[in-house]
PDB file of C-alpha atoms in Angstrom:
ATOM      1  CA  MET A   8       0.000   0.000   0.000  1.00 43.00           C
ATOM      2  CA  ASN A   9       2.899   2.324   0.809  1.00 67.00           C
ATOM      3  CA  ILE A  10       4.483   1.676  -2.585  1.00 70.00           C
ATOM      4  CA  LEU A  11       1.144   2.137  -4.341  1.00 74.00           C
ATOM      5  CA  LEU A  12       0.560   5.468  -2.596  1.00 77.00           C
ATOM      6  CA  SER A  13       4.060   6.664  -3.496  1.00 76.00           C
ATOM      7  CA  VAL A  14       3.532   5.800  -7.158  1.00 77.00           C
ATOM      8  CA  LEU A  15       0.149   7.560  -7.179  1.00 82.00           C
ATOM      9  CA  VAL A  16       1.661  10.705  -5.623  1.00 81.00           C
ATOM     10  CA  LEU A  17       4.642  10.601  -7.987  1.00 81.00           C
ATOM     11  CA  PHE A  18       2.656  10.337 -11.205  1.00 83.00           C
ATOM     12  CA  GLY A  19      -0.331  12.319  -9.930  1.00 86.00           C
ATOM     13  CA  ILE A  20       1.749  15.426  -9.194  1.00 87.00           C
ATOM     14  CA  PHE A  21       3.746  14.960 -12.398  1.00 87.00           C
ATOM     15  CA  PHE A  22       0.682  14.846 -14.674  1.00 90.00           C
ATOM     16  CA  VAL A  23      -0.983  17.761 -12.880  1.00 90.00           C
ATOM     17  CA  LEU A  24       2.137  19.888 -13.405  1.00 88.00           C
ATOM     18  CA  LEU A  25       2.315  18.713 -17.021  1.00 87.00           C
ATOM     19  CA  PHE A  26      -1.317  19.760 -17.540  1.00 89.00           C
ATOM     20  CA  LEU A  27      -0.530  23.202 -16.040  1.00 88.00           C
ATOM     21  CA  GLY A  28       2.240  23.724 -18.591  1.00 86.00           C
ATOM     22  CA  VAL A  29       5.220  23.292 -16.253  1.00 87.00           C
ATOM     23  CA  PRO A  30       8.363  22.102 -18.119  1.00 87.00           C
ATOM     24  CA  ILE A  31       8.674  18.312 -18.061  1.00 85.00           C
ATOM     25  CA  SER A  32      12.058  18.253 -16.320  1.00 85.00           C
ATOM     26  CA  VAL A  33      10.836  20.597 -13.550  1.00 87.00           C
ATOM     27  CA  GLY A  34       7.693  18.491 -13.105  1.00 87.00           C
ATOM     28  CA  ILE A  35       9.810  15.352 -12.733  1.00 86.00           C
ATOM     29  CA  VAL A  36      12.002  16.943 -10.045  1.00 86.00           C
ATOM     30  CA  VAL A  37       9.069  18.403  -8.087  1.00 87.00           C
ATOM     31  CA  SER A  38       7.085  15.133  -8.138  1.00 86.00           C
ATOM     32  CA  SER A  39      10.196  13.184  -7.062  1.00 84.00           C
ATOM     33  CA  LEU A  40      10.769  15.622  -4.180  1.00 84.00           C
ATOM     34  CA  ALA A  41       7.157  15.355  -3.036  1.00 83.00           C
ATOM     35  CA  THR A  42       7.257  11.555  -3.113  1.00 82.00           C
ATOM     36  CA  THR A  43      10.510  11.346  -1.155  1.00 80.00           C
ATOM     37  CA  LEU A  44       9.203  13.765   1.503  1.00 81.00           C
ATOM     38  CA  MET A  45       6.496  11.235   2.350  1.00 78.00           C
ATOM     39  CA  ASN A  46       9.112   8.922   3.828  1.00 75.00           C
ATOM     40  CA  LEU A  47      12.232  10.956   4.661  1.00 76.00           C
ATOM     41  CA  PRO A  48      13.109  14.288   6.311  1.00 80.00           C
ATOM     42  CA  TRP A  49      13.889  17.333   4.174  1.00 78.00           C
ATOM     43  CA  ASP A  50      17.684  17.337   4.598  1.00 76.00           C
ATOM     44  CA  GLN A  51      17.999  13.716   3.508  1.00 79.00           C
ATOM     45  CA  VAL A  52      15.623  14.274   0.595  1.00 77.00           C
ATOM     46  CA  ILE A  53      17.746  17.089  -0.865  1.00 80.00           C
ATOM     47  CA  PHE A  54      20.899  15.009  -0.539  1.00 81.00           C
ATOM     48  CA  ILE A  55      19.350  11.945  -2.226  1.00 80.00           C
ATOM     49  CA  ILE A  56      17.767  13.900  -5.093  1.00 82.00           C
ATOM     50  CA  MET A  57      20.935  15.852  -5.836  1.00 83.00           C
ATOM     51  CA  GLN A  58      23.050  12.707  -5.657  1.00 83.00           C
ATOM     52  CA  LYS A  59      20.767  10.851  -8.083  1.00 81.00           C
ATOM     53  CA  MET A  60      20.659  13.795 -10.501  1.00 83.00           C
ATOM     54  CA  ASN A  61      24.429  14.131 -10.445  1.00 83.00           C
ATOM     55  CA  SER A  62      25.046  10.420 -10.987  1.00 80.00           C
ATOM     56  CA  GLY A  63      22.536  10.440 -13.856  1.00 77.00           C
ATOM     57  CA  VAL A  64      24.685  12.740 -15.972  1.00 80.00           C
ATOM     58  CA  GLU A  65      28.082  11.669 -14.631  1.00 79.00           C
ATOM     59  CA  SER A  66      28.920   9.646 -17.711  1.00 75.00           C
ATOM     60  CA  PHE A  67      31.666   9.993 -20.313  1.00 75.00           C
ATOM     61  CA  SER A  68      29.280   8.819 -23.049  1.00 74.00           C
ATOM     62  CA  LEU A  69      26.861  11.691 -22.361  1.00 78.00           C
ATOM     63  CA  LEU A  70      29.600  14.183 -23.263  1.00 81.00           C
ATOM     64  CA  ALA A  71      28.789  13.284 -26.862  1.00 79.00           C
ATOM     65  CA  ILE A  72      25.393  15.020 -26.603  1.00 80.00           C
ATOM     66  CA  PRO A  73      26.579  18.651 -26.296  1.00 85.00           C
ATOM     67  CA  LEU A  74      29.272  17.952 -28.885  1.00 84.00           C
ATOM     68  CA  PHE A  75      26.816  16.571 -31.453  1.00 80.00           C
ATOM     69  CA  VAL A  76      24.455  19.477 -30.714  1.00 81.00           C
ATOM     70  CA  LEU A  77      27.324  21.899 -31.336  1.00 85.00           C
ATOM     71  CA  ALA A  78      28.259  20.107 -34.571  1.00 81.00           C
ATOM     72  CA  GLY A  79      24.634  20.360 -35.758  1.00 77.00           C
ATOM     73  CA  ASN A  80      24.457  24.073 -34.996  1.00 80.00           C
ATOM     74  CA  ILE A  81      27.739  24.715 -36.812  1.00 83.00           C
ATOM     75  CA  MET A  82      26.401  22.874 -39.864  1.00 78.00           C
ATOM     76  CA  ASN A  83      23.146  24.808 -39.624  1.00 73.00           C
ATOM     77  CA  ASN A  84      24.981  28.132 -39.801  1.00 75.00           C
ATOM     78  CA  GLY A  85      28.050  27.124 -41.770  1.00 67.00           C
ATOM     79  CA  GLY A  86      26.617  26.713 -45.261  1.00 72.00           C
ATOM     80  CA  ILE A  87      26.645  22.917 -45.026  1.00 77.00           C
ATOM     81  CA  ALA A  88      22.845  22.600 -45.010  1.00 74.00           C
ATOM     82  CA  ARG A  89      22.514  24.510 -48.295  1.00 78.00           C
ATOM     83  CA  ARG A  90      25.021  22.230 -50.019  1.00 83.00           C
ATOM     84  CA  LEU A  91      23.150  19.151 -48.785  1.00 79.00           C
ATOM     85  CA  ILE A  92      19.863  20.590 -50.087  1.00 80.00           C
ATOM     86  CA  ASN A  93      21.381  21.155 -53.524  1.00 82.00           C
ATOM     87  CA  PHE A  94      22.716  17.594 -53.531  1.00 85.00           C
ATOM     88  CA  ALA A  95      19.351  16.162 -52.433  1.00 84.00           C
ATOM     89  CA  LYS A  96      17.572  18.192 -55.137  1.00 81.00           C
ATOM     90  CA  LEU A  97      19.997  16.790 -57.705  1.00 84.00           C
ATOM     91  CA  ILE A  98      19.054  13.218 -56.730  1.00 84.00           C
ATOM     92  CA  VAL A  99      15.250  13.526 -56.476  1.00 83.00           C
ATOM     93  CA  GLY A 100      14.601  16.649 -58.528  1.00 77.00           C
ATOM     94  CA  ARG A 101      13.003  14.804 -61.453  1.00 80.00           C
ATOM     95  CA  ILE A 102      10.314  13.171 -59.292  1.00 84.00           C
ATOM     96  CA  PRO A 103       6.871  14.872 -59.030  1.00 85.00           C
ATOM     97  CA  GLY A 104       6.832  16.995 -55.894  1.00 84.00           C
ATOM     98  CA  ALA A 105      10.593  17.442 -56.189  1.00 84.00           C
ATOM     99  CA  LEU A 106      10.925  19.955 -53.359  1.00 84.00           C
ATOM    100  CA  ALA A 107       9.018  17.704 -50.948  1.00 86.00           C
ATOM    101  CA  HIS A 108      11.342  14.796 -51.753  1.00 87.00           C
ATOM    102  CA  THR A 109      14.299  17.138 -51.421  1.00 86.00           C
ATOM    103  CA  ASN A 110      12.997  18.034 -47.957  1.00 86.00           C
ATOM    104  CA  VAL A 111      12.838  14.368 -46.930  1.00 88.00           C
ATOM    105  CA  LEU A 112      16.251  13.449 -48.329  1.00 85.00           C
ATOM    106  CA  GLY A 113      17.767  16.660 -46.944  1.00 82.00           C
ATOM    107  CA  ASN A 114      16.457  15.827 -43.471  1.00 83.00           C
ATOM    108  CA  MET A 115      17.861  12.306 -43.740  1.00 83.00           C
ATOM    109  CA  LEU A 116      21.298  13.582 -44.756  1.00 78.00           C
ATOM    110  CA  PHE A 117      21.426  16.499 -42.348  1.00 75.00           C
ATOM    111  CA  GLY A 118      19.955  14.475 -39.492  1.00 71.00           C
ATOM    112  CA  ALA A 119      22.566  11.778 -40.080  1.00 67.00           C
ATOM    113  CA  LEU A 120      25.316  14.393 -39.931  1.00 68.00           C
ATOM    114  CA  SER A 121      24.040  16.436 -36.995  1.00 66.00           C
ATOM    115  CA  GLY A 122      22.254  13.713 -35.001  1.00 66.00           C
ATOM    116  CA  SER A 123      19.432  16.170 -34.297  1.00 67.00           C
ATOM    117  CA  ALA A 124      15.877  16.162 -35.634  1.00 72.00           C
ATOM    118  CA  VAL A 125      15.331  19.752 -34.457  1.00 70.00           C
ATOM    119  CA  ALA A 126      18.447  21.018 -36.236  1.00 69.00           C
ATOM    120  CA  ALA A 127      17.456  19.179 -39.419  1.00 73.00           C
ATOM    121  CA  ALA A 128      13.887  20.525 -39.377  1.00 76.00           C
ATOM    122  CA  ALA A 129      15.097  24.082 -38.795  1.00 73.00           C
ATOM    123  CA  ALA A 130      17.882  24.006 -41.389  1.00 72.00           C
ATOM    124  CA  ILE A 131      16.183  22.092 -44.201  1.00 78.00           C
ATOM    125  CA  GLY A 132      12.604  23.217 -43.614  1.00 77.00           C
ATOM    126  CA  GLY A 133      13.602  26.832 -43.072  1.00 74.00           C
ATOM    127  CA  THR A 134      15.381  26.867 -46.434  1.00 75.00           C
ATOM    128  CA  LEU A 135      12.888  24.885 -48.494  1.00 80.00           C
ATOM    129  CA  ASN A 136       9.536  26.177 -47.194  1.00 80.00           C
ATOM    130  CA  PRO A 137       9.833  29.598 -48.925  1.00 80.00           C
ATOM    131  CA  MET A 138      10.845  27.834 -52.159  1.00 79.00           C
ATOM    132  CA  GLU A 139       7.867  25.463 -51.895  1.00 81.00           C
ATOM    133  CA  GLU A 140       5.539  28.395 -51.262  1.00 82.00           C
ATOM    134  CA  GLU A 141       6.795  30.138 -54.412  1.00 80.00           C
ATOM    135  CA  GLU A 142       6.078  27.030 -56.498  1.00 79.00           C
ATOM    136  CA  GLY A 143       2.520  26.729 -55.165  1.00 83.00           C
ATOM    137  CA  TYR A 144       2.926  23.909 -52.653  1.00 85.00           C
ATOM    138  CA  ASP A 145       0.266  23.664 -49.968  1.00 86.00           C
ATOM    139  CA  PRO A 146       1.904  25.083 -46.783  1.00 87.00           C
ATOM    140  CA  ALA A 147       0.230  22.402 -44.659  1.00 88.00           C
ATOM    141  CA  PHE A 148       1.669  19.686 -46.924  1.00 89.00           C
ATOM    142  CA  SER A 149       5.162  21.233 -46.843  1.00 87.00           C
ATOM    143  CA  THR A 150       5.090  21.474 -43.055  1.00 88.00           C
ATOM    144  CA  ALA A 151       3.784  17.918 -42.690  1.00 89.00           C
ATOM    145  CA  VAL A 152       6.564  16.542 -44.907  1.00 89.00           C
ATOM    146  CA  ASN A 153       9.214  18.404 -42.897  1.00 87.00           C
ATOM    147  CA  ILE A 154       7.805  17.263 -39.545  1.00 87.00           C
ATOM    148  CA  ALA A 155       7.379  13.650 -40.684  1.00 88.00           C
ATOM    149  CA  SER A 156      10.883  13.323 -42.103  1.00 87.00           C
ATOM    150  CA  ALA A 157      12.866  15.286 -39.488  1.00 84.00           C
ATOM    151  CA  PRO A 158      12.782  12.429 -36.901  1.00 85.00           C
ATOM    152  CA  THR A 159      14.851  10.275 -39.270  1.00 84.00           C
ATOM    153  CA  GLY A 160      17.747  12.200 -37.728  1.00 75.00           C
ATOM    154  CA  LEU A 161      16.966  10.443 -34.435  1.00 78.00           C
ATOM    155  CA  LEU A 162      17.433   7.047 -36.100  1.00 82.00           C
ATOM    156  CA  ILE A 163      20.144   7.495 -38.725  1.00 81.00           C
ATOM    157  CA  PRO A 164      23.475   7.670 -36.851  1.00 78.00           C
ATOM    158  CA  PRO A 165      25.185   9.428 -35.273  1.00 74.00           C
ATOM    159  CA  THR A 166      22.349  10.311 -32.938  1.00 74.00           C
ATOM    160  CA  SER A 167      22.216  11.488 -29.348  1.00 72.00           C
ATOM    161  CA  ALA A 168      19.131   9.360 -28.635  1.00 74.00           C
ATOM    162  CA  PHE A 169      21.137   6.132 -28.948  1.00 78.00           C
ATOM    163  CA  ILE A 170      23.887   7.527 -26.735  1.00 75.00           C
ATOM    164  CA  VAL A 171      21.345   8.363 -24.013  1.00 73.00           C
ATOM    165  CA  TYR A 172      19.761   4.905 -24.326  1.00 77.00           C
ATOM    166  CA  SER A 173      23.162   3.213 -24.098  1.00 76.00           C
ATOM    167  CA  SER A 174      23.983   5.159 -20.922  1.00 70.00           C
ATOM    168  CA  ILE A 175      20.630   4.490 -19.223  1.00 69.00           C
ATOM    169  CA  ALA A 176      20.373   0.838 -20.300  1.00 70.00           C
ATOM    170  CA  GLY A 177      23.681  -0.019 -18.664  1.00 67.00           C
ATOM    171  CA  GLY A 178      26.314   0.091 -21.355  1.00 66.00           C
ATOM    172  CA  VAL A 179      24.611  -1.293 -24.482  1.00 75.00           C
ATOM    173  CA  SER A 180      27.062  -1.124 -27.393  1.00 77.00           C
ATOM    174  CA  ILE A 181      26.761   2.289 -29.069  1.00 76.00           C
ATOM    175  CA  SER A 182      28.271   1.022 -32.313  1.00 76.00           C
ATOM    176  CA  ALA A 183      25.662  -1.780 -32.444  1.00 80.00           C
ATOM    177  CA  LEU A 184      22.869   0.734 -31.826  1.00 81.00           C
ATOM    178  CA  PHE A 185      24.236   2.988 -34.556  1.00 79.00           C
ATOM    179  CA  MET A 186      24.284   0.155 -37.089  1.00 80.00           C
ATOM    180  CA  ALA A 187      20.762  -0.886 -36.087  1.00 82.00           C
ATOM    181  CA  GLY A 188      19.446   2.639 -36.696  1.00 83.00           C
ATOM    182  CA  TYR A 189      20.118   2.759 -40.424  1.00 84.00           C
ATOM    183  CA  VAL A 190      17.372   0.410 -41.655  1.00 86.00           C
ATOM    184  CA  PRO A 191      14.408   1.939 -39.755  1.00 88.00           C
ATOM    185  CA  GLY A 192      15.695   5.474 -40.423  1.00 86.00           C
ATOM    186  CA  ILE A 193      16.013   4.931 -44.175  1.00 88.00           C
ATOM    187  CA  LEU A 194      12.685   3.059 -44.353  1.00 90.00           C
ATOM    188  CA  MET A 195      10.963   5.907 -42.510  1.00 90.00           C
ATOM    189  CA  GLY A 196      12.316   8.413 -45.029  1.00 89.00           C
ATOM    190  CA  LEU A 197      11.383   6.257 -48.044  1.00 90.00           C
ATOM    191  CA  VAL A 198       7.812   5.733 -46.816  1.00 92.00           C
ATOM    192  CA  THR A 199       7.427   9.504 -46.364  1.00 91.00           C
ATOM    193  CA  MET A 200       8.675  10.008 -49.934  1.00 90.00           C
ATOM    194  CA  VAL A 201       6.182   7.445 -51.290  1.00 91.00           C
ATOM    195  CA  ILE A 202       3.261   9.224 -49.614  1.00 91.00           C
ATOM    196  CA  ALA A 203       4.574  12.600 -50.822  1.00 89.00           C
ATOM    197  CA  PHE A 204       4.847  11.198 -54.366  1.00 90.00           C
ATOM    198  CA  PHE A 205       1.178  10.174 -54.539  1.00 91.00           C
ATOM    199  CA  TYR A 206       0.070  13.496 -53.021  1.00 90.00           C
ATOM    200  CA  ALA A 207       2.209  15.410 -55.535  1.00 87.00           C
ATOM    201  CA  LYS A 208       0.826  13.348 -58.428  1.00 86.00           C
ATOM    202  CA  LYS A 209      -2.724  14.045 -57.304  1.00 86.00           C
ATOM    203  CA  HIS A 210      -2.128  17.811 -57.072  1.00 85.00           C
ATOM    204  CA  ASN A 211       0.106  18.037 -60.180  1.00 84.00           C
ATOM    205  CA  TYR A 212       3.158  19.433 -58.427  1.00 81.00           C
ATOM    206  CA  SER A 213       6.028  20.207 -60.775  1.00 74.00           C
ATOM    207  CA  VAL A 214       9.415  18.561 -61.182  1.00 77.00           C
ATOM    208  CA  SER A 215      12.707  20.450 -61.152  1.00 76.00           C
ATOM    209  CA  GLU A 216      14.519  21.313 -64.352  1.00 76.00           C
ATOM    210  CA  LYS A 217      17.147  18.889 -65.565  1.00 80.00           C
ATOM    211  CA  VAL A 218      20.577  19.798 -64.224  1.00 80.00           C
ATOM    212  CA  PRO A 219      23.421  19.888 -66.775  1.00 84.00           C
ATOM    213  CA  MET A 220      26.195  17.366 -66.164  1.00 85.00           C
ATOM    214  CA  LYS A 221      28.722  20.113 -65.415  1.00 86.00           C
ATOM    215  CA  ASP A 222      26.500  21.588 -62.677  1.00 85.00           C
ATOM    216  CA  ALA A 223      25.691  18.115 -61.324  1.00 86.00           C
ATOM    217  CA  ILE A 224      29.397  17.361 -60.861  1.00 88.00           C
ATOM    218  CA  ARG A 225      29.951  20.729 -59.157  1.00 88.00           C
ATOM    219  CA  ILE A 226      27.017  20.192 -56.750  1.00 86.00           C
ATOM    220  CA  THR A 227      28.239  16.686 -55.900  1.00 87.00           C
ATOM    221  CA  LEU A 228      31.773  17.890 -55.250  1.00 88.00           C
ATOM    222  CA  ASP A 229      30.418  20.711 -53.054  1.00 85.00           C
ATOM    223  CA  ALA A 230      28.446  18.218 -50.944  1.00 84.00           C
ATOM    224  CA  LEU A 231      31.152  15.564 -50.811  1.00 87.00           C
ATOM    225  CA  PRO A 232      33.165  17.072 -47.899  1.00 85.00           C
ATOM    226  CA  SER A 233      29.981  17.267 -45.806  1.00 80.00           C
ATOM    227  CA  LEU A 234      28.945  13.697 -46.642  1.00 81.00           C
ATOM    228  CA  LEU A 235      32.443  12.504 -45.786  1.00 84.00           C
ATOM    229  CA  LEU A 236      31.666  13.315 -42.138  1.00 81.00           C
ATOM    230  CA  ILE A 237      29.340  10.288 -41.960  1.00 78.00           C
ATOM    231  CA  VAL A 238      32.119   7.995 -43.165  1.00 81.00           C
ATOM    232  CA  ILE A 239      34.645   9.458 -40.721  1.00 83.00           C
ATOM    233  CA  VAL A 240      32.440   9.432 -37.608  1.00 80.00           C
ATOM    234  CA  ILE A 241      30.501   6.194 -38.132  1.00 77.00           C
ATOM    235  CA  GLY A 242      33.476   4.369 -39.638  1.00 80.00           C
ATOM    236  CA  GLY A 243      35.662   5.394 -36.707  1.00 82.00           C
ATOM    237  CA  ILE A 244      33.096   4.359 -34.066  1.00 77.00           C
ATOM    238  CA  VAL A 245      32.139   1.042 -35.676  1.00 74.00           C
ATOM    239  CA  GLY A 246      35.771   0.265 -36.484  1.00 77.00           C
ATOM    240  CA  GLY A 247      36.789   0.843 -32.870  1.00 77.00           C
ATOM    241  CA  ILE A 248      39.167   3.681 -33.747  1.00 83.00           C
ATOM    242  CA  PHE A 249      37.482   6.039 -31.295  1.00 80.00           C
ATOM    243  CA  THR A 250      34.456   6.159 -28.981  1.00 78.00           C
ATOM    244  CA  ALA A 251      31.158   7.934 -29.686  1.00 76.00           C
ATOM    245  CA  THR A 252      32.245  10.858 -27.506  1.00 80.00           C
ATOM    246  CA  GLU A 253      35.546  11.185 -29.326  1.00 84.00           C
ATOM    247  CA  GLY A 254      33.665  10.873 -32.622  1.00 82.00           C
ATOM    248  CA  ALA A 255      31.439  13.773 -31.579  1.00 82.00           C
ATOM    249  CA  GLY A 256      34.526  15.875 -30.872  1.00 87.00           C
ATOM    250  CA  ILE A 257      35.914  14.998 -34.298  1.00 88.00           C
ATOM    251  CA  ALA A 258      32.555  15.970 -35.863  1.00 85.00           C
ATOM    252  CA  VAL A 259      32.755  19.408 -34.204  1.00 87.00           C
ATOM    253  CA  LEU A 260      36.326  19.927 -35.400  1.00 89.00           C
ATOM    254  CA  TYR A 261      35.491  18.766 -38.927  1.00 87.00           C
ATOM    255  CA  CYS A 262      32.413  21.026 -39.175  1.00 85.00           C
ATOM    256  CA  ALA A 263      34.371  23.985 -37.819  1.00 86.00           C
ATOM    257  CA  ILE A 264      37.106  23.466 -40.434  1.00 87.00           C
ATOM    258  CA  LEU A 265      34.520  23.244 -43.237  1.00 85.00           C
ATOM    259  CA  SER A 266      32.823  26.437 -42.009  1.00 84.00           C
ATOM    260  CA  LEU A 267      36.178  28.240 -42.013  1.00 83.00           C
ATOM    261  CA  ILE A 268      36.885  27.000 -45.532  1.00 84.00           C
ATOM    262  CA  TYR A 269      33.438  28.152 -46.695  1.00 81.00           C
ATOM    263  CA  ARG A 270      33.954  31.454 -44.796  1.00 80.00           C
ATOM    264  CA  SER A 271      30.378  31.329 -43.540  1.00 76.00           C
ATOM    265  CA  VAL A 272      30.909  31.737 -39.775  1.00 79.00           C
ATOM    266  CA  ASP A 273      32.254  34.907 -38.184  1.00 80.00           C
ATOM    267  CA  PHE A 274      33.019  35.599 -34.514  1.00 82.00           C
ATOM    268  CA  LYS A 275      29.515  36.945 -33.752  1.00 84.00           C
ATOM    269  CA  THR A 276      27.869  33.928 -35.361  1.00 84.00           C
ATOM    270  CA  LEU A 277      30.203  31.589 -33.481  1.00 85.00           C
ATOM    271  CA  MET A 278      29.197  33.123 -30.136  1.00 89.00           C
ATOM    272  CA  LYS A 279      25.518  32.636 -31.024  1.00 88.00           C
ATOM    273  CA  ILE A 280      26.191  29.023 -32.029  1.00 87.00           C
ATOM    274  CA  LEU A 281      27.956  28.312 -28.730  1.00 89.00           C
ATOM    275  CA  LEU A 282      25.151  29.937 -26.720  1.00 91.00           C
ATOM    276  CA  ASP A 283      22.401  28.046 -28.583  1.00 86.00           C
ATOM    277  CA  SER A 284      24.311  24.786 -28.175  1.00 85.00           C
ATOM    278  CA  ALA A 285      24.746  25.377 -24.444  1.00 88.00           C
ATOM    279  CA  ASN A 286      21.014  26.114 -24.033  1.00 88.00           C
ATOM    280  CA  THR A 287      19.949  22.995 -25.958  1.00 81.00           C
ATOM    281  CA  SER A 288      22.493  20.763 -24.197  1.00 83.00           C
ATOM    282  CA  GLY A 289      21.442  22.109 -20.798  1.00 86.00           C
ATOM    283  CA  ILE A 290      17.803  21.256 -21.484  1.00 84.00           C
ATOM    284  CA  ILE A 291      18.663  17.704 -22.577  1.00 81.00           C
ATOM    285  CA  LEU A 292      21.079  16.975 -19.744  1.00 85.00           C
ATOM    286  CA  PHE A 293      18.790  18.448 -17.076  1.00 87.00           C
ATOM    287  CA  LEU A 294      15.985  16.226 -18.367  1.00 84.00           C
ATOM    288  CA  ILE A 295      18.262  13.180 -18.099  1.00 83.00           C
ATOM    289  CA  ALA A 296      19.298  14.205 -14.567  1.00 85.00           C
ATOM    290  CA  ALA A 297      15.668  14.712 -13.520  1.00 85.00           C
ATOM    291  CA  SER A 298      14.684  11.337 -14.995  1.00 81.00           C
ATOM    292  CA  SER A 299      17.461   9.664 -13.001  1.00 81.00           C
ATOM    293  CA  ALA A 300      16.022  11.167  -9.808  1.00 78.00           C
ATOM    294  CA  MET A 301      12.539   9.879 -10.643  1.00 78.00           C
ATOM    295  CA  SER A 302      13.692   6.384 -11.654  1.00 73.00           C
ATOM    296  CA  CYS A 303      14.872   5.490  -8.146  1.00 67.00           C
ATOM    297  CA  PHE A 304      11.324   5.900  -6.810  1.00 63.00           C
ATOM    298  CA  ILE A 305       9.642   3.688  -9.413  1.00 62.00           C
ATOM    299  CA  PRO A 306       9.380   0.099  -8.158  1.00 52.00           C
ATOM    300  CA  ASN A 307      10.997  -2.554 -10.411  1.00 50.00           C
TER     301      ASN A 307
END
């Protein structure tokens, strides 16, 4: 009965706070505090909660999260996203609803490079939506395609979601998780493209103009350095050359070098990138810490 009451208090307070619009991580911490206070004095409660939150993020593997977030933000602002869009348009441009398919393929490529669905949706969708609007695409359709395809970045490695799962699940092989993410991620993108194809056929959306061979080679060569990041990071992790955290650091360095070569990031932009990355990483890591505090009060 004691355990049942604790669980009811824990989830009851959490869902009430969630309904009131309180951030999820704050709701988790508050509900965990309230549940612990039912059985222990205040001073012990604070010590236990803080200890659990600290141990939840005290992991070398989790260092990869802020690094992959930083790499994604550098790509978002460093001209890499635009080159990937041009490459994706080259591949699927002759299919009806070309810009929608470009959106899907762009999200798959960018998500695989940055490991972030949010970064992919912002970079690819933010660039393509105005172009789709000019060509008469339904805004609701364009938004739906972007939202549906952006989560492929959570499946196609490298991705922070697998790193978090590996840490919480007790050391599951990150390289094995990365390899397992390719099939569902690619299938998810292909299914979205199939649905977009039939919708585009029904509404007579146009195809892109044929790209001359000279321009096609130039676009491919422009995108090649960005695509090489996948080979370097995933190849290094799967081959045992470096860990996922070290691979994330290499991704940041590689993206920074590309941005310097493209001359697309200045000091002011770099400061904004670092600040945005710190904000996003803080949100993710605080949520993991809060979840660690809650997990010790849920009966196995």
